[in-house]
């Protein structure tokens, strides 16, 4: 029973990371209308930004803010240089470009930082026991950061004018235009938010495990699976999808082994696409 | 107010619009009728700036806006109710109105809209996707009116409505023109539309086949037979 509870908790923790990455995927899909394969590598970039920032400032928190800014900036720059020129073309062009961008970011990171694994210098804290399960206090902090990030994104989307415009563009881009909404600020907001959210996911992932040039790339499949499971373009769906996949991965580990748990994402992705392509929360109208 | 000169254009290589000239004065209602596929909606899109390829000119109050992007046309003077997908389904009624840009004194304007469309007032926080066809059409109309546009383009605003609601809609349109708004009204219910209109144009194959005073068109045998449906 304790074993199960610990797996569940650990699944929810990875689920939050997957959910954040899935949120970035789903936001970009909902508004810019393509699957951004560079999401994982934006996560990696955020994690390296945070590593460098922490080394410079001596503070993991300040470092993480630098990583977040690096992710947001890289994301906006990739919009301006790659995705904006492709706007209005087929979504396949943007998808292919994002795959290229993903390789490019990873190659640059490998070139600059090498391929060794890096770790964040976090204080070692003894696990606490809660309801019979062992919990790393750092995990609680990570969860708090992830949940606050989600809260901020939802506040932006639902309670601010730019967020309302983003939802309008996601809902019906042509109607948004004839309602006087300029695409430019909406797109800049989208890419900053998606970049920042990816970076936070990458930083938490890096702090929980290690940072290597491949760490974000390996999260891409779970992130896509979470977005599709939740109903592509549906922000809450991506979070719920992420949590479900995180838990499913952990619970599957005793049976399939650590190395194959990534297969869970693939199976989920395939099943959803085959059986219920609009996902758990997908609507047939509205956000597509 | 609105002048369309030798307008051509379409979605790809093919010209759907094949040289259209129309003018619309302030306070005037111009009905555009014609069979399905005649190019009425395409004309509407060209006027509001959504058609990918357009030739000729569009003038708004004498100013050439042919190259002005749709979002700026919307902010500066052209309201538009598309034929389909004309509300943000996943946004609430209030959000549908709040999201419109180029609105002066938004609070007051929203209050006016809720006075004009009382059915919406009771459901401010409902998602537009949950509205009935008639309520949706009202919301679409209210959204387009938020900026107090001098010109409004309505693409088959009564298509999904019951006869009673259509009547109501026509009297709203008439009242709107009474306040000086120029209305480009695309309608299937051509007879009824012409009855409240000053002028009418009948489109066929991307061209204006027949144009004139609404009264004349209503009396015109040929127009009646070809385009307005015989009988009622
Ligand atoms: N989005 C589109 N892409 C390509 N062709 C279109 C599109 N919308 C309409 N058309 C074509 O343009 C022509 C005119 O259509 P439309 O303007 O919608 O006619 P109407 O509104 O008079 O029924 C039709 O042949 C139609 O097939
Ligand atoms: Mg039409």
PDB file of N, CA, C and O in Angstrom, chain B residues 109-146:
ATOM      1  N   UNK B 109     -21.197  51.393 -23.639  1.00  0.00           N
ATOM      2  CA  UNK B 109     -21.576  50.710 -24.866  1.00  0.00           C
ATOM      3  C   UNK B 109     -22.144  49.324 -24.556  1.00  0.00           C
ATOM      4  O   UNK B 109     -23.116  48.884 -25.179  1.00  0.00           O
ATOM      5  N   UNK B 110     -21.531  48.645 -23.598  1.00  0.00           N
ATOM      6  CA  UNK B 110     -22.044  47.320 -23.250  1.00  0.00           C
ATOM      7  C   UNK B 110     -23.439  47.430 -22.659  1.00  0.00           C
ATOM      8  O   UNK B 110     -24.322  46.615 -22.964  1.00  0.00           O
ATOM      9  N   UNK B 111     -23.637  48.442 -21.833  1.00  0.00           N
ATOM     10  CA  UNK B 111     -24.974  48.636 -21.252  1.00  0.00           C
ATOM     11  C   UNK B 111     -25.994  48.875 -22.367  1.00  0.00           C
ATOM     12  O   UNK B 111     -27.099  48.325 -22.342  1.00  0.00           O
ATOM     13  N   UNK B 112     -25.614  49.685 -23.356  1.00  0.00           N
ATOM     14  CA  UNK B 112     -26.514  49.923 -24.490  1.00  0.00           C
ATOM     15  C   UNK B 112     -26.851  48.620 -25.219  1.00  0.00           C
ATOM     16  O   UNK B 112     -27.997  48.382 -25.611  1.00  0.00           O
ATOM     17  N   UNK B 113     -25.828  47.778 -25.392  1.00  0.00           N
ATOM     18  CA  UNK B 113     -26.055  46.520 -26.100  1.00  0.00           C
ATOM     19  C   UNK B 113     -27.017  45.613 -25.323  1.00  0.00           C
ATOM     20  O   UNK B 113     -27.875  44.961 -25.894  1.00  0.00           O
ATOM     21  N   UNK B 114     -26.848  45.617 -23.990  1.00  0.00           N
ATOM     22  CA  UNK B 114     -27.746  44.780 -23.191  1.00  0.00           C
ATOM     23  C   UNK B 114     -29.164  45.350 -23.164  1.00  0.00           C
ATOM     24  O   UNK B 114     -30.126  44.605 -22.995  1.00  0.00           O
ATOM     25  N   UNK B 115     -29.295  46.667 -23.347  1.00  0.00           N
ATOM     26  CA  UNK B 115     -30.638  47.250 -23.476  1.00  0.00           C
ATOM     27  C   UNK B 115     -31.264  46.840 -24.802  1.00  0.00           C
ATOM     28  O   UNK B 115     -32.449  46.534 -24.879  1.00  0.00           O
ATOM     29  N   UNK B 116     -30.418  46.868 -25.831  1.00  0.00           N
ATOM     30  CA  UNK B 116     -30.916  46.570 -27.172  1.00  0.00           C
ATOM     31  C   UNK B 116     -31.258  45.079 -27.319  1.00  0.00           C
ATOM     32  O   UNK B 116     -32.189  44.702 -28.036  1.00  0.00           O
ATOM     33  N   UNK B 117     -30.493  44.240 -26.628  1.00  0.00           N
ATOM     34  CA  UNK B 117     -30.714  42.797 -26.714  1.00  0.00           C
ATOM     35  C   UNK B 117     -30.954  42.228 -25.314  1.00  0.00           C
ATOM     36  O   UNK B 117     -30.056  41.624 -24.727  1.00  0.00           O
ATOM     37  N   UNK B 118     -32.155  42.419 -24.789  1.00  0.00           N
ATOM     38  CA  UNK B 118     -32.413  42.019 -23.410  1.00  0.00           C
ATOM     39  C   UNK B 118     -32.201  40.521 -23.173  1.00  0.00           C
ATOM     40  O   UNK B 118     -31.845  40.115 -22.065  1.00  0.00           O
ATOM     41  N   UNK B 119     -32.378  39.715 -24.214  1.00  0.00           N
ATOM     42  CA  UNK B 119     -32.193  38.270 -24.034  1.00  0.00           C
ATOM     43  C   UNK B 119     -30.771  37.955 -23.592  1.00  0.00           C
ATOM     44  O   UNK B 119     -30.528  36.983 -22.879  1.00  0.00           O
ATOM     45  N   UNK B 120     -29.814  38.793 -24.033  1.00  0.00           N
ATOM     46  CA  UNK B 120     -28.423  38.549 -23.674  1.00  0.00           C
ATOM     47  C   UNK B 120     -28.127  38.989 -22.248  1.00  0.00           C
ATOM     48  O   UNK B 120     -27.284  38.422 -21.567  1.00  0.00           O
ATOM     49  N   UNK B 121     -28.838  40.019 -21.819  1.00  0.00           N
ATOM     50  CA  UNK B 121     -28.540  40.618 -20.517  1.00  0.00           C
ATOM     51  C   UNK B 121     -28.680  39.604 -19.393  1.00  0.00           C
ATOM     52  O   UNK B 121     -27.889  39.598 -18.449  1.00  0.00           O
ATOM     53  N   UNK B 122     -29.680  38.718 -19.518  1.00  0.00           N
ATOM     54  CA  UNK B 122     -29.907  37.750 -18.457  1.00  0.00           C
ATOM     55  C   UNK B 122     -28.870  36.638 -18.417  1.00  0.00           C
ATOM     56  O   UNK B 122     -28.829  35.859 -17.473  1.00  0.00           O
ATOM     57  N   UNK B 123     -28.039  36.542 -19.453  1.00  0.00           N
ATOM     58  CA  UNK B 123     -27.129  35.399 -19.532  1.00  0.00           C
ATOM     59  C   UNK B 123     -25.679  35.834 -19.702  1.00  0.00           C
ATOM     60  O   UNK B 123     -24.879  35.135 -20.331  1.00  0.00           O
ATOM     61  N   UNK B 124     -25.349  36.971 -19.099  1.00  0.00           N
ATOM     62  CA  UNK B 124     -24.019  37.553 -19.314  1.00  0.00           C
ATOM     63  C   UNK B 124     -22.859  36.591 -19.152  1.00  0.00           C
ATOM     64  O   UNK B 124     -21.879  36.651 -19.873  1.00  0.00           O
ATOM     65  N   UNK B 125     -22.962  35.721 -18.136  1.00  0.00           N
ATOM     66  CA  UNK B 125     -21.828  34.845 -17.830  1.00  0.00           C
ATOM     67  C   UNK B 125     -21.934  33.492 -18.512  1.00  0.00           C
ATOM     68  O   UNK B 125     -21.139  32.596 -18.237  1.00  0.00           O
ATOM     69  N   UNK B 126     -22.917  33.308 -19.380  1.00  0.00           N
ATOM     70  CA  UNK B 126     -23.012  32.030 -20.089  1.00  0.00           C
ATOM     71  C   UNK B 126     -22.037  32.024 -21.256  1.00  0.00           C
ATOM     72  O   UNK B 126     -21.766  33.060 -21.857  1.00  0.00           O
ATOM     73  N   UNK B 127     -21.552  30.832 -21.569  1.00  0.00           N
ATOM     74  CA  UNK B 127     -20.721  30.699 -22.758  1.00  0.00           C
ATOM     75  C   UNK B 127     -21.567  30.892 -23.995  1.00  0.00           C
ATOM     76  O   UNK B 127     -22.687  30.396 -24.073  1.00  0.00           O
ATOM     77  N   UNK B 128     -21.003  31.588 -24.964  1.00  0.00           N
ATOM     78  CA  UNK B 128     -21.744  31.833 -26.203  1.00  0.00           C
ATOM     79  C   UNK B 128     -22.123  30.523 -26.884  1.00  0.00           C
ATOM     80  O   UNK B 128     -23.165  30.436 -27.529  1.00  0.00           O
ATOM     81  N   UNK B 129     -21.295  29.484 -26.689  1.00  0.00           N
ATOM     82  CA  UNK B 129     -21.580  28.194 -27.310  1.00  0.00           C
ATOM     83  C   UNK B 129     -22.868  27.569 -26.804  1.00  0.00           C
ATOM     84  O   UNK B 129     -23.434  26.696 -27.445  1.00  0.00           O
ATOM     85  N   UNK B 130     -23.337  28.032 -25.623  1.00  0.00           N
ATOM     86  CA  UNK B 130     -24.544  27.429 -25.060  1.00  0.00           C
ATOM     87  C   UNK B 130     -25.809  28.176 -25.479  1.00  0.00           C
ATOM     88  O   UNK B 130     -26.907  27.805 -25.086  1.00  0.00           O
ATOM     89  N   UNK B 131     -25.660  29.218 -26.282  1.00  0.00           N
ATOM     90  CA  UNK B 131     -26.831  30.013 -26.657  1.00  0.00           C
ATOM     91  C   UNK B 131     -27.637  29.343 -27.774  1.00  0.00           C
ATOM     92  O   UNK B 131     -27.105  28.566 -28.550  1.00  0.00           O
ATOM     93  N   UNK B 132     -28.899  29.707 -27.857  1.00  0.00           N
ATOM     94  CA  UNK B 132     -29.732  29.238 -28.964  1.00  0.00           C
ATOM     95  C   UNK B 132     -29.333  29.995 -30.231  1.00  0.00           C
ATOM     96  O   UNK B 132     -28.643  31.014 -30.166  1.00  0.00           O
ATOM     97  N   UNK B 133     -29.804  29.505 -31.373  1.00  0.00           N
ATOM     98  CA  UNK B 133     -29.459  30.143 -32.643  1.00  0.00           C
ATOM     99  C   UNK B 133     -29.814  31.619 -32.669  1.00  0.00           C
ATOM    100  O   UNK B 133     -29.020  32.457 -33.107  1.00  0.00           O
ATOM    101  N   UNK B 134     -30.993  31.939 -32.159  1.00  0.00           N
ATOM    102  CA  UNK B 134     -31.447  33.330 -32.162  1.00  0.00           C
ATOM    103  C   UNK B 134     -30.600  34.209 -31.258  1.00  0.00           C
ATOM    104  O   UNK B 134     -30.210  35.327 -31.629  1.00  0.00           O
ATOM    105  N   UNK B 135     -30.285  33.687 -30.069  1.00  0.00           N
ATOM    106  CA  UNK B 135     -29.461  34.460 -29.128  1.00  0.00           C
ATOM    107  C   UNK B 135     -28.051  34.667 -29.676  1.00  0.00           C
ATOM    108  O   UNK B 135     -27.455  35.733 -29.523  1.00  0.00           O
ATOM    109  N   UNK B 136     -27.541  33.632 -30.310  1.00  0.00           N
ATOM    110  CA  UNK B 136     -26.218  33.730 -30.920  1.00  0.00           C
ATOM    111  C   UNK B 136     -26.171  34.850 -31.955  1.00  0.00           C
ATOM    112  O   UNK B 136     -25.232  35.617 -32.025  1.00  0.00           O
ATOM    113  N   UNK B 137     -27.222  34.889 -32.773  1.00  0.00           N
ATOM    114  CA  UNK B 137     -27.286  35.889 -33.816  1.00  0.00           C
ATOM    115  C   UNK B 137     -27.322  37.287 -33.193  1.00  0.00           C
ATOM    116  O   UNK B 137     -26.692  38.223 -33.680  1.00  0.00           O
ATOM    117  N   UNK B 138     -28.041  37.410 -32.080  1.00  0.00           N
ATOM    118  CA  UNK B 138     -28.099  38.703 -31.390  1.00  0.00           C
ATOM    119  C   UNK B 138     -26.728  39.081 -30.846  1.00  0.00           C
ATOM    120  O   UNK B 138     -26.310  40.239 -30.930  1.00  0.00           O
ATOM    121  N   UNK B 139     -26.043  38.072 -30.282  1.00  0.00           N
ATOM    122  CA  UNK B 139     -24.706  38.354 -29.742  1.00  0.00           C
ATOM    123  C   UNK B 139     -23.757  38.768 -30.868  1.00  0.00           C
ATOM    124  O   UNK B 139     -22.970  39.711 -30.715  1.00  0.00           O
ATOM    125  N   UNK B 140     -23.874  38.077 -31.997  1.00  0.00           N
ATOM    126  CA  UNK B 140     -23.014  38.412 -33.136  1.00  0.00           C
ATOM    127  C   UNK B 140     -23.267  39.856 -33.580  1.00  0.00           C
ATOM    128  O   UNK B 140     -22.328  40.603 -33.888  1.00  0.00           O
ATOM    129  N   UNK B 141     -24.518  40.225 -33.581  1.00  0.00           N
ATOM    130  CA  UNK B 141     -24.915  41.572 -33.965  1.00  0.00           C
ATOM    131  C   UNK B 141     -24.357  42.585 -32.945  1.00  0.00           C
ATOM    132  O   UNK B 141     -23.729  43.590 -33.303  1.00  0.00           O
ATOM    133  N   UNK B 142     -24.539  42.277 -31.666  1.00  0.00           N
ATOM    134  CA  UNK B 142     -24.054  43.168 -30.611  1.00  0.00           C
ATOM    135  C   UNK B 142     -22.538  43.324 -30.688  1.00  0.00           C
ATOM    136  O   UNK B 142     -21.996  44.433 -30.573  1.00  0.00           O
ATOM    137  N   UNK B 143     -21.844  42.215 -30.928  1.00  0.00           N
ATOM    138  CA  UNK B 143     -20.381  42.266 -31.016  1.00  0.00           C
ATOM    139  C   UNK B 143     -19.953  43.205 -32.138  1.00  0.00           C
ATOM    140  O   UNK B 143     -19.060  44.028 -31.983  1.00  0.00           O
ATOM    141  N   UNK B 144     -20.656  43.088 -33.277  1.00  0.00           N
ATOM    142  CA  UNK B 144     -20.300  43.929 -34.420  1.00  0.00           C
ATOM    143  C   UNK B 144     -20.638  45.393 -34.182  1.00  0.00           C
ATOM    144  O   UNK B 144     -20.017  46.279 -34.773  1.00  0.00           O
ATOM    145  N   UNK B 145     -21.600  45.649 -33.312  1.00  0.00           N
ATOM    146  CA  UNK B 145     -22.023  47.034 -33.082  1.00  0.00           C
ATOM    147  C   UNK B 145     -21.201  47.748 -32.014  1.00  0.00           C
ATOM    148  O   UNK B 145     -21.319  48.966 -31.843  1.00  0.00           O
ATOM    149  N   UNK B 146     -20.374  46.984 -31.284  1.00  0.00           N
ATOM    150  CA  UNK B 146     -19.644  47.556 -30.144  1.00  0.00           C
ATOM    151  C   UNK B 146     -18.875  48.828 -30.510  1.00  0.00           C
ATOM    152  O   UNK B 146     -18.806  49.766 -29.728  1.00  0.00           O
TER     153      UNK B 146
END
